[in-house]
Amino acid sequence: MAERHRLQRTGKSSVTVKKESALRVEMTVNGQRQAHEVEPRLLLVHYLRETLGLTGTNVGCDTTSCGACTVLLDGESVKSCTVLAVQAEATDVTTIEGLAQNGDLHPIQEAFRQNHGLQCGYCTPGMVMAIASLLKEIPDPTERDIREGLEGNLCRCTGYHNIVRAALAAARSHGSLGEGSGG
Ligand code: FES
Ligand code: FES
């Protein structure tokens, strides 16, 4: 909990500002234990991207509306820009990097590939994680279930049709996506 000080320079003047006390946070990310000292205000998405280097989780807005930052927290999808890193203490986090196993795409990723479920790909990690959570909750969803379940995830390329097709295909090919597969 060391208090730190930092010198910030703005133009020609320099100002000393007090940094918030760091807090220790421990969690499991993609099966690996992680422990770091972080600023209390650090968002989980920035912890994942900047501290752990897991840049598959994207930031697409600053209004908690796009879902590009979606990860699984204890198996449930959350927008990681709405959670502080310290709030993820003792949880099990899965990011898009945690889905593929031994070089094999996760069934949802494979369904995206086969159904052309991505264009620029920016929304894709968040979509895949949201679908992983959705299929865990509803293993045999209707198209309507999927569209409603993905309401919090935006695709700026507007490729929703094929995203929904991919989700349906993933559900059909793997009625249960099973534990340990991130979904
Ligand atoms: S970056 Fe989290 S919802 Fe947009
Ligand atoms: S594929 Fe481009 S944002 Fe969805």
CSV table of C-alpha atoms and ligand atoms in Angstrom, one decimal:
chain,number,residue,atom,x,y,z
A,1,MET,CA,0.0,0.0,0.0
A,2,ALA,CA,2.9,2.3,-0.7
A,3,GLU,CA,1.9,5.9,-1.3
A,4,ARG,CA,3.5,7.2,-4.3
A,5,HIS,CA,4.1,10.7,-5.7
A,6,ARG,CA,4.4,11.7,-9.3
A,7,LEU,CA,5.7,14.8,-11.0
A,8,GLN,CA,3.5,16.0,-13.8
A,9,ARG,CA,4.6,18.6,-16.2
A,10,THR,CA,2.1,20.9,-17.9
A,11,GLY,CA,3.7,23.3,-20.3
A,12,LYS,CA,6.5,25.1,-18.4
A,13,SER,CA,5.0,24.6,-15.0
A,14,SER,CA,5.4,21.4,-13.0
A,15,VAL,CA,3.0,20.2,-10.4
A,16,THR,CA,3.4,17.5,-7.8
A,17,VAL,CA,0.3,15.4,-7.5
A,18,LYS,CA,-0.4,12.6,-5.0
A,19,LYS,CA,-1.2,9.3,-6.5
A,20,GLU,CA,-3.9,7.2,-4.9
A,21,SER,CA,-2.6,4.4,-2.7
A,22,ALA,CA,-2.1,1.2,-4.7
A,23,LEU,CA,-4.2,-1.8,-3.8
A,24,ARG,CA,-3.2,-5.4,-4.2
A,25,VAL,CA,-5.6,-7.4,-6.4
A,26,GLU,CA,-5.5,-11.1,-7.1
A,27,MET,CA,-7.6,-13.0,-9.7
A,28,THR,CA,-7.4,-15.9,-12.1
A,29,VAL,CA,-7.2,-14.8,-15.8
A,30,ASN,CA,-7.5,-17.5,-18.4
A,31,GLY,CA,-6.5,-20.1,-15.9
A,32,GLN,CA,-3.4,-18.2,-14.6
A,33,ARG,CA,-3.2,-16.6,-11.2
A,34,GLN,CA,-2.4,-13.0,-11.3
A,35,ALA,CA,-1.5,-10.6,-8.5
A,36,HIS,CA,-0.6,-6.9,-8.9
A,37,GLU,CA,-0.7,-3.6,-7.1
A,38,VAL,CA,-3.1,-1.3,-8.9
A,39,GLU,CA,-4.6,2.1,-8.5
A,40,PRO,CA,-8.1,1.8,-7.0
A,41,ARG,CA,-9.6,3.5,-10.0
A,42,LEU,CA,-8.1,1.2,-12.6
A,43,LEU,CA,-10.7,-0.3,-14.8
A,44,LEU,CA,-10.7,-4.1,-15.4
A,45,VAL,CA,-10.4,-3.5,-19.1
A,46,HIS,CA,-7.3,-1.5,-18.7
A,47,TYR,CA,-5.8,-4.0,-16.2
A,48,LEU,CA,-6.4,-6.7,-18.8
A,49,ARG,CA,-5.0,-4.8,-21.7
A,50,GLU,CA,-2.2,-2.8,-20.1
A,51,THR,CA,-1.1,-4.7,-17.1
A,52,LEU,CA,-1.5,-8.2,-18.5
A,53,GLY,CA,-1.1,-7.4,-22.2
A,54,LEU,CA,-4.3,-9.1,-23.2
A,55,THR,CA,-5.3,-6.7,-25.9
A,56,GLY,CA,-8.0,-8.9,-27.5
A,57,THR,CA,-10.5,-7.2,-25.2
A,58,ASN,CA,-11.3,-3.9,-27.0
A,59,VAL,CA,-12.4,-0.5,-25.9
A,60,GLY,CA,-15.0,0.9,-28.3
A,61,CYS,CA,-16.7,3.7,-26.4
A,62,ASP,CA,-16.6,5.7,-23.2
A,63,THR,CA,-20.3,5.3,-22.4
A,64,THR,CA,-20.5,1.6,-21.4
A,65,SER,CA,-22.7,1.0,-24.4
A,66,CYS,CA,-20.7,-0.9,-27.1
A,67,GLY,CA,-19.8,-4.2,-25.4
A,68,ALA,CA,-16.5,-4.5,-27.2
A,69,CYS,CA,-14.9,-4.9,-23.8
A,70,THR,CA,-17.1,-7.9,-22.8
A,71,VAL,CA,-15.3,-10.7,-20.8
A,72,LEU,CA,-16.5,-13.5,-18.5
A,73,LEU,CA,-16.4,-12.9,-14.8
A,74,ASP,CA,-17.0,-16.2,-13.0
A,75,GLY,CA,-18.7,-17.4,-16.2
A,76,GLU,CA,-21.0,-14.4,-16.7
A,77,SER,CA,-20.5,-11.8,-19.3
A,78,VAL,CA,-19.7,-8.3,-18.0
A,79,LYS,CA,-18.5,-5.1,-19.7
A,80,SER,CA,-15.0,-4.8,-18.3
A,81,CYS,CA,-15.1,-1.1,-18.7
A,82,THR,CA,-17.8,-1.0,-16.0
A,83,VAL,CA,-15.8,-2.9,-13.4
A,84,LEU,CA,-12.9,-1.8,-11.4
A,85,ALA,CA,-9.9,-4.2,-11.4
A,86,VAL,CA,-10.1,-4.4,-7.6
A,87,GLN,CA,-13.8,-5.5,-7.9
A,88,ALA,CA,-12.6,-8.5,-9.7
A,89,GLU,CA,-10.7,-9.7,-6.7
A,90,ALA,CA,-10.7,-13.5,-6.3
A,91,THR,CA,-12.8,-14.0,-9.4
A,92,ASP,CA,-12.1,-16.2,-12.5
A,93,VAL,CA,-11.8,-14.0,-15.6
A,94,THR,CA,-11.9,-15.3,-19.1
A,95,THR,CA,-11.0,-13.1,-22.0
A,96,ILE,CA,-11.0,-13.9,-25.8
A,97,GLU,CA,-7.4,-15.1,-25.5
A,98,GLY,CA,-8.6,-17.9,-23.1
A,99,LEU,CA,-11.1,-19.5,-25.5
A,100,ALA,CA,-8.9,-21.3,-28.1
A,101,GLN,CA,-7.3,-24.5,-26.8
A,102,ASN,CA,-4.1,-25.9,-28.1
A,103,GLY,CA,-4.4,-23.9,-31.3
A,104,ASP,CA,-8.0,-25.0,-31.9
A,105,LEU,CA,-10.6,-22.3,-32.2
A,106,HIS,CA,-13.4,-22.4,-29.7
A,107,PRO,CA,-16.7,-23.6,-31.3
A,108,ILE,CA,-18.1,-20.1,-31.2
A,109,GLN,CA,-15.0,-18.7,-32.9
A,110,GLU,CA,-15.2,-21.4,-35.5
A,111,ALA,CA,-18.9,-20.6,-36.1
A,112,PHE,CA,-18.0,-17.0,-36.7
A,113,ARG,CA,-15.3,-18.0,-39.2
A,114,GLN,CA,-17.7,-20.3,-41.0
A,115,ASN,CA,-20.6,-17.9,-41.1
A,116,HIS,CA,-18.7,-14.8,-41.9
A,117,GLY,CA,-19.6,-13.3,-38.6
A,118,LEU,CA,-17.0,-10.6,-38.7
A,119,GLN,CA,-16.0,-7.7,-40.9
A,120,CYS,CA,-13.5,-5.4,-39.3
A,121,GLY,CA,-13.5,-7.6,-36.2
A,122,TYR,CA,-13.5,-4.9,-33.6
A,123,CYS,CA,-16.7,-6.0,-31.9
A,124,THR,CA,-15.9,-9.7,-32.4
A,125,PRO,CA,-14.2,-10.5,-29.1
A,126,GLY,CA,-17.0,-8.9,-27.1
A,127,MET,CA,-19.6,-10.6,-29.3
A,128,VAL,CA,-18.0,-14.0,-28.9
A,129,MET,CA,-17.7,-13.6,-25.1
A,130,ALA,CA,-21.3,-12.4,-24.8
A,131,ILE,CA,-22.5,-15.4,-26.9
A,132,ALA,CA,-20.4,-17.8,-24.7
A,133,SER,CA,-22.3,-16.5,-21.7
A,134,LEU,CA,-25.7,-16.6,-23.5
A,135,LEU,CA,-25.3,-20.2,-24.6
A,136,LYS,CA,-24.3,-21.2,-21.2
A,137,GLU,CA,-27.6,-19.7,-19.9
A,138,ILE,CA,-29.7,-20.8,-22.9
A,139,PRO,CA,-28.1,-23.8,-24.7
A,140,ASP,CA,-30.7,-24.0,-27.3
A,141,PRO,CA,-31.6,-20.4,-28.1
A,142,THR,CA,-34.1,-19.0,-30.6
A,143,GLU,CA,-33.0,-16.3,-33.0
A,144,ARG,CA,-34.9,-13.9,-30.8
A,145,ASP,CA,-33.1,-15.1,-27.7
A,146,ILE,CA,-29.8,-14.3,-29.4
A,147,ARG,CA,-30.9,-10.9,-30.7
A,148,GLU,CA,-32.1,-9.9,-27.2
A,149,GLY,CA,-29.0,-11.4,-25.5
A,150,LEU,CA,-26.8,-9.3,-27.7
A,151,GLU,CA,-28.6,-6.1,-27.2
A,152,GLY,CA,-25.7,-4.7,-25.3
A,153,ASN,CA,-23.1,-5.4,-28.0
A,154,LEU,CA,-22.9,-3.1,-31.0
A,155,CYS,CA,-21.3,-3.8,-34.3
A,156,ARG,CA,-20.3,-0.6,-36.1
A,157,CYS,CA,-20.1,-2.6,-39.4
A,158,THR,CA,-23.7,-3.6,-38.8
A,159,GLY,CA,-23.0,-7.2,-39.4
A,160,TYR,CA,-25.7,-8.5,-37.1
A,161,HIS,CA,-27.3,-11.0,-39.4
A,162,ASN,CA,-24.2,-13.1,-39.7
A,163,ILE,CA,-23.3,-12.7,-36.0
A,164,VAL,CA,-26.7,-14.2,-35.1
A,165,ARG,CA,-26.2,-16.9,-37.7
A,166,ALA,CA,-22.9,-17.7,-36.1
A,167,ALA,CA,-24.4,-17.9,-32.6
A,168,LEU,CA,-27.2,-20.2,-33.9
A,169,ALA,CA,-24.6,-22.4,-35.6
A,170,ALA,CA,-22.5,-22.6,-32.5
A,171,ALA,CA,-25.5,-23.6,-30.4
A,172,ARG,CA,-26.5,-26.2,-33.0
A,173,SER,CA,-23.1,-27.8,-33.3
A,174,HIS,CA,-22.4,-27.9,-29.6
A,175,GLY,CA,-25.6,-28.2,-27.6
A,176,SER,CA,-23.4,-27.8,-24.5
A,177,LEU,CA,-20.2,-25.9,-24.9
A,178,GLY,CA,-19.0,-27.4,-21.7
A,179,GLU,CA,-17.0,-26.3,-18.7
A,180,GLY,CA,-13.5,-25.3,-19.2
A,181,SER,CA,-14.1,-23.9,-22.6
A,182,GLY,CA,-14.8,-20.4,-21.4
A,183,GLY,CA,-18.5,-20.9,-22.3
B,1,FES,S1,-15.8,-0.1,-24.1
B,1,FES,FE1,-17.0,-1.1,-22.6
B,1,FES,S2,-19.0,-0.9,-23.3
B,1,FES,FE2,-17.8,0.2,-24.8
B,2,FES,S1,-17.3,-6.4,-37.4
B,2,FES,FE1,-16.7,-4.3,-37.4
B,2,FES,S2,-17.5,-3.6,-35.6
B,2,FES,FE2,-18.5,-5.6,-35.8
